[in-house]
CSV table of C-alpha atoms in Angstrom, one decimal:
chain,number,residue,atom,x,y,z
A,1,MET,CA,0.0,0.0,0.0
A,2,VAL,CA,1.4,3.4,-1.0
A,3,SER,CA,0.9,6.1,1.6
A,4,GLU,CA,0.5,9.7,0.5
A,5,ARG,CA,2.3,12.6,2.1
A,6,PRO,CA,0.3,13.9,5.1
A,7,GLY,CA,-1.7,17.0,4.3
A,8,ARG,CA,-1.6,16.6,0.5
A,9,ARG,CA,-5.0,15.2,-0.1
A,10,PRO,CA,-6.9,17.8,2.0
A,11,ARG,CA,-5.1,20.6,0.3
A,12,LEU,CA,-5.9,19.2,-3.2
A,13,ALA,CA,-9.5,18.7,-2.1
A,14,ALA,CA,-9.7,22.3,-0.8
A,15,LEU,CA,-8.2,23.6,-4.0
A,16,ALA,CA,-10.7,21.7,-6.1
A,17,ALA,CA,-13.6,22.8,-3.9
A,18,ALA,CA,-12.5,26.4,-4.1
A,19,ALA,CA,-12.3,26.3,-7.8
A,20,LEU,CA,-15.7,24.6,-8.1
A,21,LEU,CA,-17.3,27.0,-5.7
A,22,LEU,CA,-16.0,30.0,-7.5
A,23,LEU,CA,-16.3,28.9,-11.0
A,24,ALA,CA,-19.4,26.8,-11.3
A,25,PRO,CA,-21.8,29.8,-11.6
A,26,ALA,CA,-19.6,31.6,-14.1
A,27,VAL,CA,-19.2,28.5,-16.2
A,28,ALA,CA,-22.9,27.8,-16.1
A,29,SER,CA,-24.0,31.2,-17.3
A,30,CYS,CA,-21.2,32.1,-19.7
A,31,ALA,CA,-20.1,30.5,-22.8
A,32,ASP,CA,-17.3,31.0,-25.3
A,33,ASP,CA,-18.5,33.2,-28.2
A,34,GLY,CA,-16.7,30.9,-30.6
A,35,GLU,CA,-14.0,33.4,-31.2
A,36,GLY,CA,-11.8,32.3,-28.3
A,37,ARG,CA,-10.1,34.7,-25.9
A,38,SER,CA,-10.2,38.4,-26.2
A,39,ALA,CA,-7.2,39.6,-28.1
A,40,ASP,CA,-6.6,42.5,-25.7
A,41,LEU,CA,-6.0,40.3,-22.7
A,42,GLU,CA,-2.8,38.5,-21.9
A,43,THR,CA,-3.0,34.8,-21.2
A,44,SER,CA,-2.6,34.2,-17.5
A,45,ALA,CA,-1.8,31.3,-15.3
A,46,PRO,CA,-3.8,30.2,-12.2
A,47,PRO,CA,-3.1,32.0,-9.0
A,48,GLY,CA,0.3,31.0,-7.5
A,49,MET,CA,1.8,30.7,-11.0
A,50,THR,CA,3.1,33.5,-13.2
A,51,ALA,CA,2.7,33.7,-17.0
A,52,GLU,CA,4.8,36.8,-17.5
A,53,ALA,CA,8.4,37.7,-17.3
A,54,PRO,CA,9.6,38.9,-13.9
A,55,SER,CA,9.3,42.6,-13.3
A,56,GLU,CA,12.3,44.8,-12.7
A,57,ALA,CA,14.1,44.4,-9.4
A,58,PRO,CA,12.4,46.4,-6.6
A,59,GLY,CA,14.0,49.8,-6.0
A,60,THR,CA,15.5,50.2,-9.5
A,61,SER,CA,13.7,53.5,-10.0
A,62,ASP,CA,11.2,55.8,-8.5
A,63,ALA,CA,8.6,54.7,-11.1
A,64,ASP,CA,8.6,51.2,-9.4
A,65,GLU,CA,5.9,52.3,-7.0
A,66,PRO,CA,3.2,54.9,-6.6
A,67,ASP,CA,3.8,58.3,-5.0
A,68,ASP,CA,2.3,57.1,-1.7
A,69,PRO,CA,2.9,53.3,-1.4
A,70,ALA,CA,1.3,53.0,2.0
A,71,ALA,CA,-2.0,54.6,0.9
A,72,ALA,CA,-1.9,52.5,-2.3
A,73,GLU,CA,-1.4,49.3,-0.4
A,74,ALA,CA,-4.2,50.1,2.0
A,75,GLU,CA,-6.5,50.8,-1.0
A,76,ILE,CA,-5.5,47.6,-2.7
A,77,THR,CA,-6.2,45.6,0.5
A,78,GLU,CA,-9.6,47.3,1.0
A,79,ASN,CA,-10.7,46.9,-2.7
A,80,TRP,CA,-9.6,43.2,-2.9
A,81,THR,CA,-11.5,42.5,0.3
A,82,LYS,CA,-14.6,44.2,-1.0
A,83,PHE,CA,-14.3,42.6,-4.5
A,84,PHE,CA,-14.2,39.1,-3.0
A,85,ASP,CA,-16.9,39.8,-0.4
A,86,PRO,CA,-20.0,38.0,-1.5
A,87,LYS,CA,-22.1,40.8,0.0
A,88,THR,CA,-20.7,43.4,-2.4
A,89,PRO,CA,-23.2,44.1,-5.2
A,90,VAL,CA,-22.2,43.3,-8.7
A,91,ALA,CA,-22.3,47.0,-9.6
A,92,ASP,CA,-19.7,47.7,-6.9
A,93,LYS,CA,-17.6,44.7,-7.9
A,94,ALA,CA,-17.5,46.0,-11.5
A,95,LYS,CA,-16.0,49.3,-10.1
A,96,LEU,CA,-13.3,47.2,-8.3
A,97,LEU,CA,-12.3,45.1,-11.3
A,98,GLU,CA,-10.1,46.2,-14.2
A,99,ASP,CA,-12.4,46.7,-17.2
A,100,GLY,CA,-15.3,45.9,-14.9
A,101,GLU,CA,-18.1,46.9,-17.2
A,102,ARG,CA,-17.0,44.5,-19.9
A,103,MET,CA,-16.7,41.8,-17.2
A,104,ARG,CA,-20.1,42.4,-15.7
A,105,GLU,CA,-21.6,39.2,-17.1
A,106,VAL,CA,-18.9,37.1,-15.5
A,107,LEU,CA,-19.4,39.0,-12.2
A,108,GLY,CA,-23.2,38.6,-12.3
A,109,ALA,CA,-22.8,34.8,-12.7
A,110,PHE,CA,-21.3,34.7,-9.2
A,111,ALA,CA,-23.9,36.9,-7.5
A,112,GLY,CA,-26.7,34.4,-7.0
A,113,ASP,CA,-24.7,31.3,-6.2
A,114,ARG,CA,-25.0,30.1,-2.6
A,115,ASN,CA,-21.5,28.5,-2.7
A,116,ALA,CA,-19.9,31.8,-3.8
A,117,ALA,CA,-21.5,33.3,-0.7
A,118,MET,CA,-18.9,31.4,1.4
A,119,THR,CA,-15.9,32.6,-0.5
A,120,SER,CA,-13.7,35.6,0.4
A,121,ALA,CA,-10.1,36.8,0.2
A,122,LYS,CA,-7.5,38.0,2.7
A,123,VAL,CA,-4.7,40.1,1.3
A,124,LYS,CA,-1.3,39.1,2.8
A,125,GLY,CA,1.1,41.2,0.8
A,126,VAL,CA,1.5,43.8,-1.9
A,127,ASP,CA,4.6,44.3,-4.0
A,128,PHE,CA,4.6,47.1,-6.5
A,129,THR,CA,5.9,46.4,-9.9
A,130,SER,CA,5.3,49.9,-11.2
A,131,ALA,CA,3.5,53.1,-10.3
A,132,THR,CA,0.3,51.5,-11.7
A,133,GLY,CA,0.8,47.8,-11.0
A,134,ALA,CA,1.3,45.5,-8.1
A,135,ASP,CA,1.6,41.8,-7.3
A,136,VAL,CA,-0.8,40.7,-4.6
A,137,THR,CA,-0.4,37.7,-2.4
A,138,TYR,CA,-3.7,36.6,-0.8
A,139,ASP,CA,-5.5,33.6,0.7
A,140,LEU,CA,-8.8,32.6,-1.0
A,141,LEU,CA,-11.0,31.6,1.8
A,142,VAL,CA,-14.0,29.2,1.7
A,143,GLY,CA,-16.1,29.4,4.9
A,144,GLY,CA,-13.3,31.4,6.5
A,145,ALA,CA,-10.7,28.6,5.9
A,146,PRO,CA,-7.9,29.0,3.4
A,147,ALA,CA,-8.7,27.0,0.3
A,148,LEU,CA,-6.0,28.6,-1.9
A,149,PRO,CA,-3.4,29.8,0.5
A,150,ASP,CA,-0.7,32.2,-0.8
A,151,ALA,CA,-2.4,32.7,-4.1
A,152,ARG,CA,-0.9,35.3,-6.4
A,153,GLY,CA,-2.7,37.9,-8.4
A,154,THR,CA,-2.2,41.4,-9.7
A,155,SER,CA,-3.7,44.8,-9.1
A,156,VAL,CA,-3.8,47.7,-11.5
A,157,LEU,CA,-4.4,51.4,-11.2
A,158,GLU,CA,-7.3,52.3,-13.5
A,159,ASP,CA,-9.2,55.5,-13.4
A,160,ASP,CA,-7.4,56.5,-10.1
A,161,THR,CA,-8.6,53.3,-8.4
A,162,TRP,CA,-6.6,50.3,-7.5
A,163,LYS,CA,-8.5,47.3,-9.0
A,164,VAL,CA,-8.3,43.5,-9.1
A,165,SER,CA,-6.9,42.7,-12.5
A,166,VAL,CA,-8.9,40.8,-15.2
A,167,LYS,CA,-5.8,38.5,-15.3
A,168,THR,CA,-6.4,37.5,-11.7
A,169,LEU,CA,-10.2,36.8,-12.2
A,170,CYS,CA,-9.5,34.9,-15.4
A,171,GLY,CA,-6.7,32.9,-13.7
A,172,LEU,CA,-9.3,31.8,-11.2
A,173,VAL,CA,-11.7,30.9,-14.0
A,174,GLU,CA,-9.0,29.0,-15.8
A,175,LEU,CA,-8.6,26.7,-12.8
A,176,SER,CA,-11.9,25.1,-14.0
A,177,GLY,CA,-10.4,24.3,-17.4
A,178,VAL,CA,-13.3,26.1,-19.1
A,179,THR,CA,-13.1,29.1,-21.4
A,180,VAL,CA,-15.5,31.9,-20.3
A,181,GLN,CA,-16.4,34.7,-22.6
A,182,GLY,CA,-14.4,37.8,-21.5
A,183,CYS,CA,-11.4,35.8,-20.3
């Protein structure tokens, strides 16, 4: 009998559960338009993996962070928490997501799902890659317990607001292995 490494099976089960809880409503209500992915979006990897070249080393120039990094980090944390809060209305989530109006259908798919009502996020760290971009480390929580600990996403400054990137949302959608219109 082969024994598995302790803790491995529960983590995989939690990962699968989180992906299903988050993605089932979006997959059920959205379909590929037959044209594939939007050409203006970069392909992204699931949280915890990167699909882009590493950014410049921190501190290489003043343009590597916003004018007030502490205020920007606080806004990113607040906005990510609101975005992943199931009590936040879709209209407000759209304002917290990069290109949110275009992604409204995907956001709306999550709104009525009872499983999504148990999902939230806790920001653990923010590393600025530029004055308008940041890497965000967060835990995706299901029922208050980490389902995707130390997940990685990105935040972008759009219209003077730090927002969850489309790349991050689409990375979560891609965990299901399904193509969703808009991603």
